[in-house]
PDB file of C-alpha atoms in Angstrom:
ATOM      1  CA  GLU A  28      14.972  -9.206   2.282  1.00  0.00           C
ATOM      2  CA  ALA A  29      11.632  -9.854   3.949  1.00  0.00           C
ATOM      3  CA  GLU A  30      10.513  -6.201   3.953  1.00  0.00           C
ATOM      4  CA  ARG A  31      11.047  -5.619   0.213  1.00  0.00           C
ATOM      5  CA  GLY A  32       9.916  -7.022  -3.114  1.00  0.00           C
ATOM      6  CA  ASP A  33       7.249  -9.619  -3.750  1.00  0.00           C
ATOM      7  CA  CYS A  34       4.893 -10.770  -1.016  1.00  0.00           C
ATOM      8  CA  TYR A  35       2.633 -13.808  -1.283  1.00  0.00           C
ATOM      9  CA  LEU A  36      -0.511 -14.955   0.487  1.00  0.00           C
ATOM     10  CA  PHE A  37      -0.411 -18.657   1.353  1.00  0.00           C
ATOM     11  CA  LEU A  38      -3.795 -19.956   2.444  1.00  0.00           C
ATOM     12  CA  ALA A  39      -5.773 -23.100   3.139  1.00  0.00           C
ATOM     13  CA  LEU A  40      -9.479 -23.012   2.266  1.00  0.00           C
ATOM     14  CA  ASP A  41     -12.039 -25.535   3.488  1.00  0.00           C
ATOM     15  CA  ALA A  42     -14.000 -26.746   0.463  1.00  0.00           C
ATOM     16  CA  THR A  43     -17.153 -27.460   2.496  1.00  0.00           C
ATOM     17  CA  SER A  44     -17.528 -24.342   4.622  1.00  0.00           C
ATOM     18  CA  LYS A  45     -15.508 -22.099   2.243  1.00  0.00           C
ATOM     19  CA  ALA A  46     -13.666 -20.787   5.314  1.00  0.00           C
ATOM     20  CA  VAL A  47     -10.043 -19.695   5.322  1.00  0.00           C
ATOM     21  CA  VAL A  48      -8.607 -22.035   7.941  1.00  0.00           C
ATOM     22  CA  SER A  49      -4.952 -20.922   7.853  1.00  0.00           C
ATOM     23  CA  TYR A  50      -2.916 -18.283   6.081  1.00  0.00           C
ATOM     24  CA  VAL A  51       0.632 -16.943   5.977  1.00  0.00           C
ATOM     25  CA  VAL A  52       1.846 -13.675   4.441  1.00  0.00           C
ATOM     26  CA  GLY A  53       5.445 -13.497   3.282  1.00  0.00           C
ATOM     27  CA  LYS A  54       7.992 -14.534   0.695  1.00  0.00           C
ATOM     28  CA  ARG A  55       7.313 -17.474  -1.590  1.00  0.00           C
ATOM     29  CA  SER A  56       9.682 -19.750   0.261  1.00  0.00           C
ATOM     30  CA  ALA A  57       9.816 -23.280   1.641  1.00  0.00           C
ATOM     31  CA  GLU A  58       9.894 -21.822   5.163  1.00  0.00           C
ATOM     32  CA  ASN A  59       6.586 -20.011   4.734  1.00  0.00           C
ATOM     33  CA  THR A  60       5.105 -23.074   3.037  1.00  0.00           C
ATOM     34  CA  ARG A  61       5.965 -25.156   6.103  1.00  0.00           C
ATOM     35  CA  ALA A  62       4.573 -22.443   8.356  1.00  0.00           C
ATOM     36  CA  LEU A  63       1.229 -22.739   6.555  1.00  0.00           C
ATOM     37  CA  THR A  64       1.053 -26.536   6.648  1.00  0.00           C
ATOM     38  CA  CYS A  65       2.102 -26.767  10.300  1.00  0.00           C
ATOM     39  CA  ASP A  66      -0.489 -24.176  11.305  1.00  0.00           C
ATOM     40  CA  LEU A  67      -3.096 -26.040   9.265  1.00  0.00           C
ATOM     41  CA  ARG A  68      -2.229 -29.332  10.984  1.00  0.00           C
ATOM     42  CA  ALA A  69      -2.829 -27.717  14.394  1.00  0.00           C
ATOM     43  CA  ARG A  70      -6.356 -26.703  13.342  1.00  0.00           C
ATOM     44  CA  ILE A  71      -7.576 -29.983  11.810  1.00  0.00           C
ATOM     45  CA  LEU A  72      -8.742 -32.961  13.867  1.00  0.00           C
ATOM     46  CA  ASN A  73      -9.461 -35.543  11.182  1.00  0.00           C
ATOM     47  CA  ARG A  74      -7.573 -36.905   8.180  1.00  0.00           C
ATOM     48  CA  PRO A  75      -7.959 -34.297   5.427  1.00  0.00           C
ATOM     49  CA  GLN A  76      -7.782 -34.475   1.669  1.00  0.00           C
ATOM     50  CA  ILE A  77      -5.617 -31.657   0.381  1.00  0.00           C
ATOM     51  CA  THR A  78      -5.054 -30.396  -3.137  1.00  0.00           C
ATOM     52  CA  SER A  79      -2.343 -27.887  -3.979  1.00  0.00           C
ATOM     53  CA  ASP A  80      -0.908 -26.395  -7.121  1.00  0.00           C
ATOM     54  CA  GLY A  81       2.495 -27.387  -8.462  1.00  0.00           C
ATOM     55  CA  TRP A  82       4.594 -25.270  -6.100  1.00  0.00           C
ATOM     56  CA  PRO A  83       7.466 -27.732  -5.386  1.00  0.00           C
ATOM     57  CA  ALA A  84       7.693 -26.893  -1.667  1.00  0.00           C
ATOM     58  CA  TYR A  85       4.233 -28.317  -0.889  1.00  0.00           C
ATOM     59  CA  PRO A  86       4.943 -32.092  -0.910  1.00  0.00           C
ATOM     60  CA  ASP A  87       7.738 -31.913   1.666  1.00  0.00           C
ATOM     61  CA  ALA A  88       5.813 -29.390   3.778  1.00  0.00           C
ATOM     62  CA  ILE A  89       2.660 -31.539   3.773  1.00  0.00           C
ATOM     63  CA  THR A  90       4.652 -34.628   4.745  1.00  0.00           C
ATOM     64  CA  GLU A  91       6.450 -32.781   7.539  1.00  0.00           C
ATOM     65  CA  ALA A  92       3.196 -31.471   9.004  1.00  0.00           C
ATOM     66  CA  PHE A  93       0.810 -34.416   8.481  1.00  0.00           C
ATOM     67  CA  GLY A  94       3.053 -37.441   8.140  1.00  0.00           C
ATOM     68  CA  ARG A  95       0.970 -40.290   6.699  1.00  0.00           C
ATOM     69  CA  GLU A  96      -2.340 -38.922   8.013  1.00  0.00           C
ATOM     70  CA  VAL A  97      -3.318 -37.091   4.823  1.00  0.00           C
ATOM     71  CA  ASP A  98      -4.620 -37.748   1.310  1.00  0.00           C
ATOM     72  CA  PHE A  99      -2.682 -35.347  -0.877  1.00  0.00           C
ATOM     73  CA  ALA A 100      -2.700 -34.568  -4.582  1.00  0.00           C
ATOM     74  CA  THR A 101      -1.513 -31.786  -6.836  1.00  0.00           C
ATOM     75  CA  ILE A 102      -3.115 -30.248  -9.884  1.00  0.00           C
ATOM     76  CA  VAL A 103      -1.154 -28.317 -12.499  1.00  0.00           C
ATOM     77  CA  LYS A 104      -2.930 -26.357 -15.230  1.00  0.00           C
ATOM     78  CA  ASN A 105      -1.006 -25.535 -18.398  1.00  0.00           C
ATOM     79  CA  TYR A 106      -2.236 -22.510 -20.325  1.00  0.00           C
ATOM     80  CA  MET A 107      -1.902 -21.642 -23.982  1.00  0.00           C
ATOM     81  CA  VAL A 108       0.320 -18.726 -24.964  1.00  0.00           C
ATOM     82  CA  THR A 109      -1.730 -16.002 -26.635  1.00  0.00           C
ATOM     83  CA  THR A 110      -0.029 -14.088 -29.436  1.00  0.00           C
ATOM     84  CA  GLY A 111      -0.955 -10.701 -30.802  1.00  0.00           C
ATOM     85  CA  ASN A 112      -1.841  -7.611 -28.797  1.00  0.00           C
ATOM     86  CA  GLU A 113      -0.383  -8.595 -25.441  1.00  0.00           C
ATOM     87  CA  ALA A 114      -1.703  -5.457 -23.692  1.00  0.00           C
ATOM     88  CA  ALA A 115      -5.289  -6.292 -24.659  1.00  0.00           C
ATOM     89  CA  VAL A 116      -5.171  -9.869 -23.381  1.00  0.00           C
ATOM     90  CA  ARG A 117      -2.825  -9.419 -20.428  1.00  0.00           C
ATOM     91  CA  TYR A 118      -5.589  -9.900 -17.857  1.00  0.00           C
ATOM     92  CA  SER A 119      -7.965 -12.018 -19.911  1.00  0.00           C
ATOM     93  CA  PRO A 120      -8.544 -15.586 -18.727  1.00  0.00           C
ATOM     94  CA  GLY A 121      -6.081 -17.901 -20.421  1.00  0.00           C
ATOM     95  CA  LYS A 122      -7.206 -20.998 -22.295  1.00  0.00           C
ATOM     96  CA  ILE A 123      -6.273 -24.197 -20.506  1.00  0.00           C
ATOM     97  CA  ARG A 124      -4.232 -26.512 -22.725  1.00  0.00           C
ATOM     98  CA  SER A 125      -4.002 -29.415 -20.295  1.00  0.00           C
ATOM     99  CA  THR A 126      -4.544 -30.371 -16.656  1.00  0.00           C
ATOM    100  CA  GLU A 127      -2.268 -32.744 -14.792  1.00  0.00           C
ATOM    101  CA  ARG A 128      -3.499 -34.414 -11.589  1.00  0.00           C
ATOM    102  CA  THR A 129      -0.913 -36.272  -9.514  1.00  0.00           C
ATOM    103  CA  ILE A 130      -1.592 -38.327  -6.393  1.00  0.00           C
ATOM    104  CA  VAL A 131       1.310 -37.660  -4.056  1.00  0.00           C
ATOM    105  CA  GLN A 132       0.221 -39.470  -0.895  1.00  0.00           C
ATOM    106  CA  GLY A 133      -2.640 -41.533   0.466  1.00  0.00           C
ATOM    107  CA  ASN A 134      -5.841 -42.246  -1.441  1.00  0.00           C
ATOM    108  CA  PRO A 135      -7.539 -38.960  -2.376  1.00  0.00           C
ATOM    109  CA  ASP A 136     -10.923 -38.980  -4.075  1.00  0.00           C
ATOM    110  CA  PRO A 137     -10.201 -38.120  -7.753  1.00  0.00           C
ATOM    111  CA  ALA A 138     -13.509 -36.240  -8.020  1.00  0.00           C
ATOM    112  CA  LYS A 139     -12.388 -33.856  -5.276  1.00  0.00           C
ATOM    113  CA  ILE A 140      -8.922 -33.057  -6.614  1.00  0.00           C
ATOM    114  CA  GLY A 141      -9.143 -29.401  -7.578  1.00  0.00           C
ATOM    115  CA  THR A 142      -8.241 -25.836  -6.682  1.00  0.00           C
ATOM    116  CA  SER A 143     -11.325 -24.046  -8.026  1.00  0.00           C
ATOM    117  CA  TYR A 144     -12.567 -22.870  -4.625  1.00  0.00           C
ATOM    118  CA  VAL A 145      -9.261 -21.343  -3.597  1.00  0.00           C
ATOM    119  CA  GLU A 146      -8.877 -19.728  -7.028  1.00  0.00           C
ATOM    120  CA  ARG A 147     -12.304 -18.148  -6.530  1.00  0.00           C
ATOM    121  CA  PHE A 148     -11.166 -16.834  -3.157  1.00  0.00           C
ATOM    122  CA  ASN A 149      -8.129 -15.300  -4.857  1.00  0.00           C
ATOM    123  CA  LEU A 150     -10.532 -13.443  -7.150  1.00  0.00           C
ATOM    124  CA  THR A 151     -12.550 -12.288  -4.143  1.00  0.00           C
ATOM    125  CA  THR A 152      -9.358 -11.007  -2.520  1.00  0.00           C
ATOM    126  CA  ARG A 153      -8.346  -9.029  -5.594  1.00  0.00           C
ATOM    127  CA  MET A 154     -11.830  -7.538  -5.888  1.00  0.00           C
ATOM    128  CA  GLN A 155     -12.194  -6.566  -2.224  1.00  0.00           C
ATOM    129  CA  SER A 156      -8.661  -5.556  -1.228  1.00  0.00           C
ATOM    130  CA  ARG A 157      -7.096  -2.652  -3.058  1.00  0.00           C
ATOM    131  CA  ARG A 158      -3.650  -3.834  -2.001  1.00  0.00           C
ATOM    132  CA  PHE A 159      -3.863  -6.710  -4.488  1.00  0.00           C
ATOM    133  CA  THR A 160      -4.855  -4.562  -7.474  1.00  0.00           C
ATOM    134  CA  ARG A 161      -2.333  -4.783 -10.282  1.00  0.00           C
ATOM    135  CA  LEU A 162      -0.786  -1.761 -11.996  1.00  0.00           C
ATOM    136  CA  SER A 163      -1.754   0.651  -9.216  1.00  0.00           C
ATOM    137  CA  ASN A 164      -0.145   2.414  -6.262  1.00  0.00           C
ATOM    138  CA  GLY A 165      -2.518   0.833  -3.736  1.00  0.00           C
ATOM    139  CA  PHE A 166      -0.007  -1.828  -2.765  1.00  0.00           C
ATOM    140  CA  SER A 167       1.258  -1.968   0.820  1.00  0.00           C
ATOM    141  CA  LYS A 168       4.376   0.046   1.573  1.00  0.00           C
ATOM    142  CA  LYS A 169       5.198  -1.910   4.739  1.00  0.00           C
ATOM    143  CA  LEU A 170       5.009  -5.647   5.369  1.00  0.00           C
ATOM    144  CA  ALA A 171       3.338  -5.123   8.762  1.00  0.00           C
ATOM    145  CA  ASN A 172       0.608  -3.011   7.167  1.00  0.00           C
ATOM    146  CA  HIS A 173       0.069  -5.610   4.458  1.00  0.00           C
ATOM    147  CA  ARG A 174      -0.268  -8.409   7.004  1.00  0.00           C
ATOM    148  CA  ALA A 175      -2.770  -6.335   8.991  1.00  0.00           C
ATOM    149  CA  ALA A 176      -4.812  -5.607   5.860  1.00  0.00           C
ATOM    150  CA  VAL A 177      -4.841  -9.284   4.879  1.00  0.00           C
ATOM    151  CA  GLY A 178      -5.861 -10.281   8.404  1.00  0.00           C
ATOM    152  CA  LEU A 179      -8.747  -7.805   8.382  1.00  0.00           C
ATOM    153  CA  HIS A 180      -9.870  -9.003   4.951  1.00  0.00           C
ATOM    154  CA  ILE A 181      -9.867 -12.662   6.011  1.00  0.00           C
ATOM    155  CA  ALA A 182     -11.652 -11.889   9.298  1.00  0.00           C
ATOM    156  CA  HIS A 183     -14.356 -10.014   7.361  1.00  0.00           C
ATOM    157  CA  TYR A 184     -14.629 -12.852   4.837  1.00  0.00           C
ATOM    158  CA  ASN A 185     -14.971 -15.538   7.510  1.00  0.00           C
ATOM    159  CA  LEU A 186     -17.212 -13.689   9.968  1.00  0.00           C
ATOM    160  CA  CYS A 187     -19.075 -10.854   8.233  1.00  0.00           C
ATOM    161  CA  ARG A 188     -19.586 -11.776   4.582  1.00  0.00           C
ATOM    162  CA  VAL A 189     -22.510 -14.055   3.705  1.00  0.00           C
ATOM    163  CA  HIS A 190     -21.397 -16.614   1.135  1.00  0.00           C
ATOM    164  CA  GLU A 191     -23.748 -16.763  -1.847  1.00  0.00           C
ATOM    165  CA  THR A 192     -23.741 -20.570  -1.979  1.00  0.00           C
ATOM    166  CA  LEU A 193     -23.910 -21.247   1.760  1.00  0.00           C
ATOM    167  CA  ARG A 194     -26.415 -18.462   2.591  1.00  0.00           C
ATOM    168  CA  CYS A 195     -24.393 -17.867   5.753  1.00  0.00           C
ATOM    169  CA  THR A 196     -20.861 -16.873   6.668  1.00  0.00           C
ATOM    170  CA  PRO A 197     -18.037 -19.444   6.528  1.00  0.00           C
ATOM    171  CA  ALA A 198     -17.647 -19.112  10.306  1.00  0.00           C
ATOM    172  CA  MET A 199     -21.308 -20.052  10.767  1.00  0.00           C
ATOM    173  CA  ALA A 200     -20.848 -23.025   8.448  1.00  0.00           C
ATOM    174  CA  LEU A 201     -17.947 -24.146  10.650  1.00  0.00           C
ATOM    175  CA  GLY A 202     -20.071 -23.722  13.786  1.00  0.00           C
ATOM    176  CA  VAL A 203     -17.742 -21.254  15.507  1.00  0.00           C
ATOM    177  CA  THR A 204     -20.439 -18.551  15.630  1.00  0.00           C
ATOM    178  CA  ASP A 205     -24.219 -18.486  15.386  1.00  0.00           C
ATOM    179  CA  HIS A 206     -24.789 -15.170  13.606  1.00  0.00           C
ATOM    180  CA  VAL A 207     -23.434 -12.856  10.952  1.00  0.00           C
ATOM    181  CA  TRP A 208     -20.976 -10.437  12.522  1.00  0.00           C
ATOM    182  CA  SER A 209     -21.315  -6.745  11.792  1.00  0.00           C
ATOM    183  CA  ILE A 210     -18.211  -4.747  10.985  1.00  0.00           C
ATOM    184  CA  GLY A 211     -18.752  -2.872  14.236  1.00  0.00           C
ATOM    185  CA  GLU A 212     -18.754  -6.140  16.161  1.00  0.00           C
ATOM    186  CA  LEU A 213     -15.570  -7.259  14.426  1.00  0.00           C
ATOM    187  CA  ILE A 214     -13.768  -4.025  15.258  1.00  0.00           C
ATOM    188  CA  GLU A 215     -15.100  -4.007  18.817  1.00  0.00           C
ATOM    189  CA  VAL A 216     -13.684  -7.467  19.482  1.00  0.00           C
ATOM    190  CA  ALA A 217     -10.362  -6.490  17.911  1.00  0.00           C
ATOM    191  CA  LEU A 218     -10.127  -3.295  19.952  1.00  0.00           C
ATOM    192  CA  ASN A 219     -10.975  -5.101  23.180  1.00  0.00           C
ATOM    193  CA  THR A 220      -8.028  -7.435  22.772  1.00  0.00           C
ATOM    194  CA  PRO A 221      -5.558  -6.602  25.578  1.00  0.00           C
ATOM    195  CA  ALA A 222      -2.858  -4.221  24.394  1.00  0.00           C
ATOM    196  CA  PRO A 223       0.649  -3.814  25.815  1.00  0.00           C
ATOM    197  CA  ALA A 224       0.588  -1.960  29.132  1.00  0.00           C
ATOM    198  CA  PRO A 225       1.331   1.768  28.743  1.00  0.00           C
ATOM    199  CA  PHE A 226       3.849   3.703  30.785  1.00  0.00           C
ATOM    200  CA  ALA A 227       2.603   4.432  34.286  1.00  0.00           C
ATOM    201  CA  THR A 228       3.625   8.093  34.212  1.00  0.00           C
ATOM    202  CA  PRO A 229       4.630  10.616  31.534  1.00  0.00           C
ATOM    203  CA  THR A 230       8.168  10.573  32.877  1.00  0.00           C
ATOM    204  CA  GLY A 231       8.652   7.096  31.404  1.00  0.00           C
ATOM    205  CA  PRO A 232      11.456   4.685  32.168  1.00  0.00           C
ATOM    206  CA  ARG A 233      14.866   5.876  33.280  1.00  0.00           C
ATOM    207  CA  GLY A 234      16.893   7.374  30.467  1.00  0.00           C
ATOM    208  CA  MET A 235      13.862   8.472  28.393  1.00  0.00           C
ATOM    209  CA  SER A 236      13.062  12.138  28.002  1.00  0.00           C
ATOM    210  CA  ALA A 237       9.722  13.414  29.269  1.00  0.00           C
ATOM    211  CA  SER A 238       8.604  14.460  25.772  1.00  0.00           C
ATOM    212  CA  LYS A 239       9.419  11.069  24.258  1.00  0.00           C
ATOM    213  CA  ALA A 240       7.692   9.267  27.112  1.00  0.00           C
ATOM    214  CA  LYS A 241       4.606  11.409  26.590  1.00  0.00           C
ATOM    215  CA  ASP A 242       4.572  10.496  22.907  1.00  0.00           C
ATOM    216  CA  GLU A 243       4.886   6.811  23.792  1.00  0.00           C
ATOM    217  CA  LEU A 244       2.024   7.083  26.276  1.00  0.00           C
ATOM    218  CA  THR A 245      -0.204   8.876  23.770  1.00  0.00           C
ATOM    219  CA  ALA A 246       0.541   6.298  21.091  1.00  0.00           C
ATOM    220  CA  SER A 247      -0.246   3.429  23.460  1.00  0.00           C
ATOM    221  CA  ARG A 248      -3.727   4.833  24.126  1.00  0.00           C
ATOM    222  CA  ARG A 249      -4.692   5.015  20.480  1.00  0.00           C
ATOM    223  CA  PRO A 250      -7.145   2.387  19.196  1.00  0.00           C
ATOM    224  CA  ARG A 251      -5.339  -0.652  17.809  1.00  0.00           C
ATOM    225  CA  LEU A 252      -6.517  -3.433  15.538  1.00  0.00           C
ATOM    226  CA  ARG A 253      -5.147  -6.842  16.485  1.00  0.00           C
ATOM    227  CA  MET A 254      -6.151 -10.152  14.949  1.00  0.00           C
ATOM    228  CA  LEU A 255      -7.326 -12.935  17.248  1.00  0.00           C
ATOM    229  CA  LYS A 256      -5.441 -16.172  16.678  1.00  0.00           C
ATOM    230  CA  GLY A 257      -7.109 -19.553  16.587  1.00  0.00           C
ATOM    231  CA  GLY A 258     -10.486 -18.260  15.417  1.00  0.00           C
ATOM    232  CA  ARG A 259     -11.543 -17.286  18.943  1.00  0.00           C
TER     233      ARG A 259
END
């Protein structure tokens, strides 16, 4: 079920600005793959060149979202199996045995077929978010909490973190902001997002006890972090 077991981060990274344009948190399924590609299509104005790994759900999802208005290729890296002390090399970089590039649709530039930038972002995510650390108890215990943590991480990456290559934030490179956001500014904007209206009085709606209504009212007044959709 959705609330248990493995949870994946699907994301689309702009190779020029290094910004995370779209992301989806959930099961590794064709449905979530389509959710990512459809969200990505809504955020792109021109004809993009897209490279993905060999996950078999990508070709159909890309076609459904972009139709013929896309140059799409896949890259699959095959790694050598290391024998010996498996515990010592479990997290060591594997040696690439071969790389297979396949043009799926359109006319992508062969020199730009690659997933290096998004793989580097995966490393950044593992280094900066404890919830992605292997062999630890820092993983999320609830799907909603995990999605909130991922959203906060991506917002910080796009708006607050200066990229070493760009010398500015990815959001500045995209032109959606003109300065580096502080963490205080990020949280202030999130907290100022309109929250659901609280109960008008402690008595609450009909059928609710006064004590429960008071708890609901108190909870509604607590600070809440909510992600802003659409990069606004």
